[in-house]
PDB file of N, CA and C in Angstrom:
ATOM      1  N   MET H 300     -26.346  39.729-129.179  1.00 45.00           N
ATOM      2  CA  MET H 300     -24.886  39.579-128.818  1.00 45.00           C
ATOM      3  C   MET H 300     -24.464  39.980-127.556  1.00 45.00           C
ATOM      4  N   ASP H 301     -24.631  38.528-126.476  1.00 57.00           N
ATOM      5  CA  ASP H 301     -24.444  39.007-124.843  1.00 57.00           C
ATOM      6  C   ASP H 301     -23.571  39.370-124.835  1.00 57.00           C
ATOM      7  N   GLU H 302     -22.337  38.970-125.307  1.00 68.00           N
ATOM      8  CA  GLU H 302     -20.891  38.870-124.752  1.00 68.00           C
ATOM      9  C   GLU H 302     -20.217  39.895-126.280  1.00 68.00           C
ATOM     10  N   PRO H 303     -19.393  40.756-125.962  1.00 81.00           N
ATOM     11  CA  PRO H 303     -18.955  41.487-126.413  1.00 81.00           C
ATOM     12  C   PRO H 303     -17.502  40.582-127.652  1.00 81.00           C
ATOM     13  N   ILE H 304     -17.856  40.560-128.865  1.00 91.00           N
ATOM     14  CA  ILE H 304     -16.579  40.057-129.371  1.00 91.00           C
ATOM     15  C   ILE H 304     -15.277  40.849-129.503  1.00 91.00           C
ATOM     16  N   LYS H 305     -14.708  40.422-130.331  1.00 94.00           N
ATOM     17  CA  LYS H 305     -13.092  40.847-130.848  1.00 94.00           C
ATOM     18  C   LYS H 305     -13.530  41.335-131.506  1.00 94.00           C
ATOM     19  N   TYR H 306     -13.062  42.293-133.103  1.00 95.00           N
ATOM     20  CA  TYR H 306     -13.449  42.635-134.178  1.00 95.00           C
ATOM     21  C   TYR H 306     -12.621  42.158-135.128  1.00 95.00           C
ATOM     22  N   GLU H 307     -11.782  41.591-134.891  1.00 96.00           N
ATOM     23  CA  GLU H 307     -11.722  41.025-135.750  1.00 96.00           C
ATOM     24  C   GLU H 307     -12.166  39.325-136.158  1.00 96.00           C
ATOM     25  N   GLU H 308     -13.058  39.168-135.416  1.00 97.00           N
ATOM     26  CA  GLU H 308     -13.956  37.983-134.599  1.00 97.00           C
ATOM     27  C   GLU H 308     -15.181  38.637-135.827  1.00 97.00           C
ATOM     28  N   ALA H 309     -15.550  39.684-135.416  1.00 97.00           N
ATOM     29  CA  ALA H 309     -16.712  40.330-136.418  1.00 97.00           C
ATOM     30  C   ALA H 309     -16.976  40.612-137.899  1.00 97.00           C
ATOM     31  N   VAL H 310     -15.536  40.928-138.177  1.00 97.00           N
ATOM     32  CA  VAL H 310     -15.187  41.532-139.569  1.00 97.00           C
ATOM     33  C   VAL H 310     -15.531  39.464-140.335  1.00 97.00           C
ATOM     34  N   ALA H 311     -14.473  38.257-139.673  1.00 97.00           N
ATOM     35  CA  ALA H 311     -14.674  37.535-139.740  1.00 97.00           C
ATOM     36  C   ALA H 311     -15.916  36.794-140.077  1.00 97.00           C
ATOM     37  N   GLN H 312     -17.044  37.266-139.229  1.00 97.00           N
ATOM     38  CA  GLN H 312     -18.453  36.942-139.645  1.00 97.00           C
ATOM     39  C   GLN H 312     -19.208  37.821-140.850  1.00 97.00           C
ATOM     40  N   LEU H 313     -18.484  38.765-140.729  1.00 97.00           N
ATOM     41  CA  LEU H 313     -19.077  39.809-142.191  1.00 97.00           C
ATOM     42  C   LEU H 313     -18.861  38.911-143.014  1.00 97.00           C
ATOM     43  N   GLU H 314     -17.629  38.756-142.854  1.00 97.00           N
ATOM     44  CA  GLU H 314     -17.202  37.335-144.461  1.00 97.00           C
ATOM     45  C   GLU H 314     -17.930  36.943-144.755  1.00 97.00           C
ATOM     46  N   GLN H 315     -18.113  36.063-143.938  1.00 97.00           N
ATOM     47  CA  GLN H 315     -18.611  34.574-144.025  1.00 97.00           C
ATOM     48  C   GLN H 315     -20.243  35.164-144.201  1.00 97.00           C
ATOM     49  N   ILE H 316     -20.479  36.250-143.740  1.00 96.00           N
ATOM     50  CA  ILE H 316     -22.232  36.855-144.367  1.00 96.00           C
ATOM     51  C   ILE H 316     -21.915  37.340-146.009  1.00 96.00           C
ATOM     52  N   VAL H 317     -21.316  38.097-145.907  1.00 96.00           N
ATOM     53  CA  VAL H 317     -21.009  38.461-147.614  1.00 96.00           C
ATOM     54  C   VAL H 317     -20.494  37.370-148.556  1.00 96.00           C
ATOM     55  N   ARG H 318     -19.569  36.111-148.017  1.00 96.00           N
ATOM     56  CA  ARG H 318     -19.420  34.885-148.866  1.00 96.00           C
ATOM     57  C   ARG H 318     -21.092  34.236-149.024  1.00 96.00           C
ATOM     58  N   LYS H 319     -21.729  34.025-148.200  1.00 95.00           N
ATOM     59  CA  LYS H 319     -22.875  32.877-148.764  1.00 95.00           C
ATOM     60  C   LYS H 319     -24.026  33.837-149.161  1.00 95.00           C
ATOM     61  N   MET H 320     -23.724  35.385-148.976  1.00 93.00           N
ATOM     62  CA  MET H 320     -25.051  35.822-150.183  1.00 93.00           C
ATOM     63  C   MET H 320     -24.326  35.854-151.869  1.00 93.00           C
ATOM     64  N   GLU H 321     -23.322  36.264-151.283  1.00 94.00           N
ATOM     65  CA  GLU H 321     -22.560  35.960-152.919  1.00 94.00           C
ATOM     66  C   GLU H 321     -22.846  34.977-154.008  1.00 94.00           C
ATOM     67  N   ASN H 322     -22.824  33.772-152.909  1.00 95.00           N
ATOM     68  CA  ASN H 322     -23.127  32.394-153.219  1.00 95.00           C
ATOM     69  C   ASN H 322     -23.999  31.781-153.556  1.00 95.00           C
ATOM     70  N   ASP H 323     -24.767  32.713-153.528  1.00 93.00           N
ATOM     71  CA  ASP H 323     -26.521  32.474-153.289  1.00 93.00           C
ATOM     72  C   ASP H 323     -26.665  31.517-152.072  1.00 93.00           C
ATOM     73  N   GLU H 324     -26.247  31.442-150.957  1.00 93.00           N
ATOM     74  CA  GLU H 324     -26.251  30.134-150.091  1.00 93.00           C
ATOM     75  C   GLU H 324     -27.712  30.553-149.092  1.00 93.00           C
ATOM     76  N   LEU H 325     -28.158  31.725-149.361  1.00 91.00           N
ATOM     77  CA  LEU H 325     -28.917  32.097-148.152  1.00 91.00           C
ATOM     78  C   LEU H 325     -30.131  32.063-148.618  1.00 91.00           C
ATOM     79  N   ASP H 326     -31.172  31.522-148.573  1.00 91.00           N
ATOM     80  CA  ASP H 326     -32.692  31.493-148.670  1.00 91.00           C
ATOM     81  C   ASP H 326     -33.215  32.942-147.790  1.00 91.00           C
ATOM     82  N   ILE H 327     -34.816  33.080-148.915  1.00 89.00           N
ATOM     83  CA  ILE H 327     -35.554  33.828-148.404  1.00 89.00           C
ATOM     84  C   ILE H 327     -35.303  34.743-147.472  1.00 89.00           C
ATOM     85  N   ASP H 328     -35.457  33.539-146.011  1.00 86.00           N
ATOM     86  CA  ASP H 328     -36.261  33.353-144.764  1.00 86.00           C
ATOM     87  C   ASP H 328     -35.007  33.958-143.933  1.00 86.00           C
ATOM     88  N   THR H 329     -33.813  33.168-144.086  1.00 94.00           N
ATOM     89  CA  THR H 329     -32.363  33.779-143.608  1.00 94.00           C
ATOM     90  C   THR H 329     -31.632  34.835-143.991  1.00 94.00           C
ATOM     91  N   LEU H 330     -32.036  35.167-144.990  1.00 93.00           N
ATOM     92  CA  LEU H 330     -31.608  36.470-145.328  1.00 93.00           C
ATOM     93  C   LEU H 330     -31.395  37.595-144.073  1.00 93.00           C
ATOM     94  N   ALA H 331     -33.211  38.156-144.343  1.00 93.00           N
ATOM     95  CA  ALA H 331     -32.898  39.115-143.736  1.00 93.00           C
ATOM     96  C   ALA H 331     -32.740  38.808-141.892  1.00 93.00           C
ATOM     97  N   ALA H 332     -32.362  37.901-141.732  1.00 95.00           N
ATOM     98  CA  ALA H 332     -32.369  37.691-140.101  1.00 95.00           C
ATOM     99  C   ALA H 332     -30.165  37.442-140.483  1.00 95.00           C
ATOM    100  N   GLU H 333     -29.703  37.676-141.611  1.00 96.00           N
ATOM    101  CA  GLU H 333     -28.317  37.547-141.986  1.00 96.00           C
ATOM    102  C   GLU H 333     -28.236  38.867-142.294  1.00 96.00           C
ATOM    103  N   LEU H 334     -28.474  39.606-142.719  1.00 95.00           N
ATOM    104  CA  LEU H 334     -28.818  40.920-142.725  1.00 95.00           C
ATOM    105  C   LEU H 334     -28.690  42.026-141.428  1.00 95.00           C
ATOM    106  N   LYS H 335     -29.365  41.199-140.724  1.00 96.00           N
ATOM    107  CA  LYS H 335     -29.924  41.996-139.556  1.00 96.00           C
ATOM    108  C   LYS H 335     -28.750  42.001-138.447  1.00 96.00           C
ATOM    109  N   LYS H 336     -27.806  40.882-139.135  1.00 96.00           N
ATOM    110  CA  LYS H 336     -26.696  40.300-137.661  1.00 96.00           C
ATOM    111  C   LYS H 336     -25.573  41.399-138.411  1.00 96.00           C
ATOM    112  N   ALA H 337     -25.491  41.597-139.427  1.00 97.00           N
ATOM    113  CA  ALA H 337     -24.738  42.005-140.457  1.00 97.00           C
ATOM    114  C   ALA H 337     -24.473  43.672-140.142  1.00 97.00           C
ATOM    115  N   GLN H 338     -25.389  44.379-140.141  1.00 97.00           N
ATOM    116  CA  GLN H 338     -25.503  45.455-139.672  1.00 97.00           C
ATOM    117  C   GLN H 338     -25.418  45.889-137.801  1.00 97.00           C
ATOM    118  N   GLU H 339     -25.834  44.643-137.215  1.00 96.00           N
ATOM    119  CA  GLU H 339     -25.298  44.210-135.951  1.00 96.00           C
ATOM    120  C   GLU H 339     -23.748  44.595-135.771  1.00 96.00           C
ATOM    121  N   LEU H 340     -23.287  43.716-136.355  1.00 97.00           N
ATOM    122  CA  LEU H 340     -21.593  43.561-136.753  1.00 97.00           C
ATOM    123  C   LEU H 340     -20.748  44.893-137.450  1.00 97.00           C
ATOM    124  N   ILE H 341     -21.825  45.384-138.219  1.00 97.00           N
ATOM    125  CA  ILE H 341     -20.851  46.787-138.843  1.00 97.00           C
ATOM    126  C   ILE H 341     -20.959  47.898-137.748  1.00 97.00           C
ATOM    127  N   LYS H 342     -22.157  48.043-136.878  1.00 97.00           N
ATOM    128  CA  LYS H 342     -22.530  48.851-135.537  1.00 97.00           C
ATOM    129  C   LYS H 342     -21.038  48.643-134.879  1.00 97.00           C
ATOM    130  N   LEU H 343     -20.893  47.301-134.749  1.00 96.00           N
ATOM    131  CA  LEU H 343     -19.713  47.118-133.611  1.00 96.00           C
ATOM    132  C   LEU H 343     -18.647  47.525-133.725  1.00 96.00           C
ATOM    133  N   CYS H 344     -18.072  47.335-135.280  1.00 96.00           N
ATOM    134  CA  CYS H 344     -16.694  47.211-135.465  1.00 96.00           C
ATOM    135  C   CYS H 344     -16.606  48.713-135.499  1.00 96.00           C
ATOM    136  N   LYS H 345     -17.922  49.216-136.394  1.00 97.00           N
ATOM    137  CA  LYS H 345     -17.224  51.298-136.503  1.00 97.00           C
ATOM    138  C   LYS H 345     -17.321  51.964-134.896  1.00 97.00           C
ATOM    139  N   THR H 346     -18.143  51.159-133.506  1.00 96.00           N
ATOM    140  CA  THR H 346     -17.744  51.956-132.604  1.00 96.00           C
ATOM    141  C   THR H 346     -16.153  52.039-131.954  1.00 96.00           C
ATOM    142  N   LYS H 347     -16.111  50.215-132.446  1.00 95.00           N
ATOM    143  CA  LYS H 347     -14.653  50.259-131.950  1.00 95.00           C
ATOM    144  C   LYS H 347     -13.050  50.281-132.873  1.00 95.00           C
ATOM    145  N   LEU H 348     -13.666  50.851-133.668  1.00 95.00           N
ATOM    146  CA  LEU H 348     -12.645  51.455-134.424  1.00 95.00           C
ATOM    147  C   LEU H 348     -12.575  52.891-134.211  1.00 95.00           C
ATOM    148  N   THR H 349     -13.605  53.543-133.675  1.00 96.00           N
ATOM    149  CA  THR H 349     -13.963  54.974-133.611  1.00 96.00           C
ATOM    150  C   THR H 349     -13.703  54.771-131.671  1.00 96.00           C
ATOM    151  N   SER H 350     -13.621  54.262-131.072  1.00 95.00           N
ATOM    152  CA  SER H 350     -13.151  54.145-129.593  1.00 95.00           C
ATOM    153  C   SER H 350     -11.883  53.937-129.658  1.00 95.00           C
ATOM    154  N   THR H 351     -10.858  53.378-130.619  1.00 94.00           N
ATOM    155  CA  THR H 351      -9.723  53.191-130.974  1.00 94.00           C
ATOM    156  C   THR H 351      -8.702  54.264-130.775  1.00 94.00           C
ATOM    157  N   ASP H 352      -9.642  55.147-132.341  1.00 94.00           N
ATOM    158  CA  ASP H 352      -9.031  55.509-132.899  1.00 94.00           C
ATOM    159  C   ASP H 352      -8.543  56.906-131.789  1.00 94.00           C
ATOM    160  N   GLU H 353      -9.893  57.691-130.915  1.00 95.00           N
ATOM    161  CA  GLU H 353     -10.057  58.254-129.914  1.00 95.00           C
ATOM    162  C   GLU H 353      -8.690  58.343-129.318  1.00 95.00           C
ATOM    163  N   GLU H 354      -8.466  57.160-128.466  1.00 94.00           N
ATOM    164  CA  GLU H 354      -7.786  56.451-127.381  1.00 94.00           C
ATOM    165  C   GLU H 354      -6.253  56.625-127.918  1.00 94.00           C
ATOM    166  N   ILE H 355      -6.411  56.214-129.395  1.00 94.00           N
ATOM    167  CA  ILE H 355      -5.002  56.471-130.067  1.00 94.00           C
ATOM    168  C   ILE H 355      -4.110  58.257-130.460  1.00 94.00           C
ATOM    169  N   LYS H 356      -5.668  58.884-130.375  1.00 94.00           N
ATOM    170  CA  LYS H 356      -5.323  60.151-130.435  1.00 94.00           C
ATOM    171  C   LYS H 356      -5.159  60.879-129.301  1.00 94.00           C
ATOM    172  N   LYS H 357      -5.742  60.315-128.047  1.00 93.00           N
ATOM    173  CA  LYS H 357      -5.122  60.765-126.553  1.00 93.00           C
ATOM    174  C   LYS H 357      -3.531  60.331-126.217  1.00 93.00           C
ATOM    175  N   LEU H 358      -3.125  59.370-126.634  1.00 92.00           N
ATOM    176  CA  LEU H 358      -1.834  59.081-126.067  1.00 92.00           C
ATOM    177  C   LEU H 358      -0.903  60.163-127.289  1.00 92.00           C
ATOM    178  N   LEU H 359      -1.413  59.952-128.470  1.00 92.00           N
ATOM    179  CA  LEU H 359      -0.386  60.641-129.450  1.00 92.00           C
ATOM    180  C   LEU H 359      -0.623  62.310-128.422  1.00 92.00           C
ATOM    181  N   ASP H 360      -1.285  63.010-128.098  1.00 91.00           N
ATOM    182  CA  ASP H 360      -1.404  64.273-127.418  1.00 91.00           C
ATOM    183  C   ASP H 360      -0.900  64.349-125.727  1.00 91.00           C
ATOM    184  N   ASN H 361      -0.472  63.308-125.511  1.00 82.00           N
ATOM    185  CA  ASN H 361       0.215  63.192-123.983  1.00 82.00           C
ATOM    186  C   ASN H 361       1.849  63.480-124.272  1.00 82.00           C
ATOM    187  N   ASP H 362       1.832  63.127-125.679  1.00 64.00           N
ATOM    188  CA  ASP H 362       3.448  63.121-125.604  1.00 64.00           C
ATOM    189  C   ASP H 362       3.964  65.066-126.106  1.00 64.00           C
TER     190      ASP H 362
END
């Protein structure tokens, strides 16, 4: 992931991976790659959520 993606886009990609897994659309060769991608997307989402939470707390503390 060279260019940062938006949170909503990351969630949409995660949903697509989950949907493929639930519908048995992934063969064994692509399963590992998709799981690795999902792991990276989850990390990205978690980082964005934590960052946003910290920003909101700072804004609320300034009032």
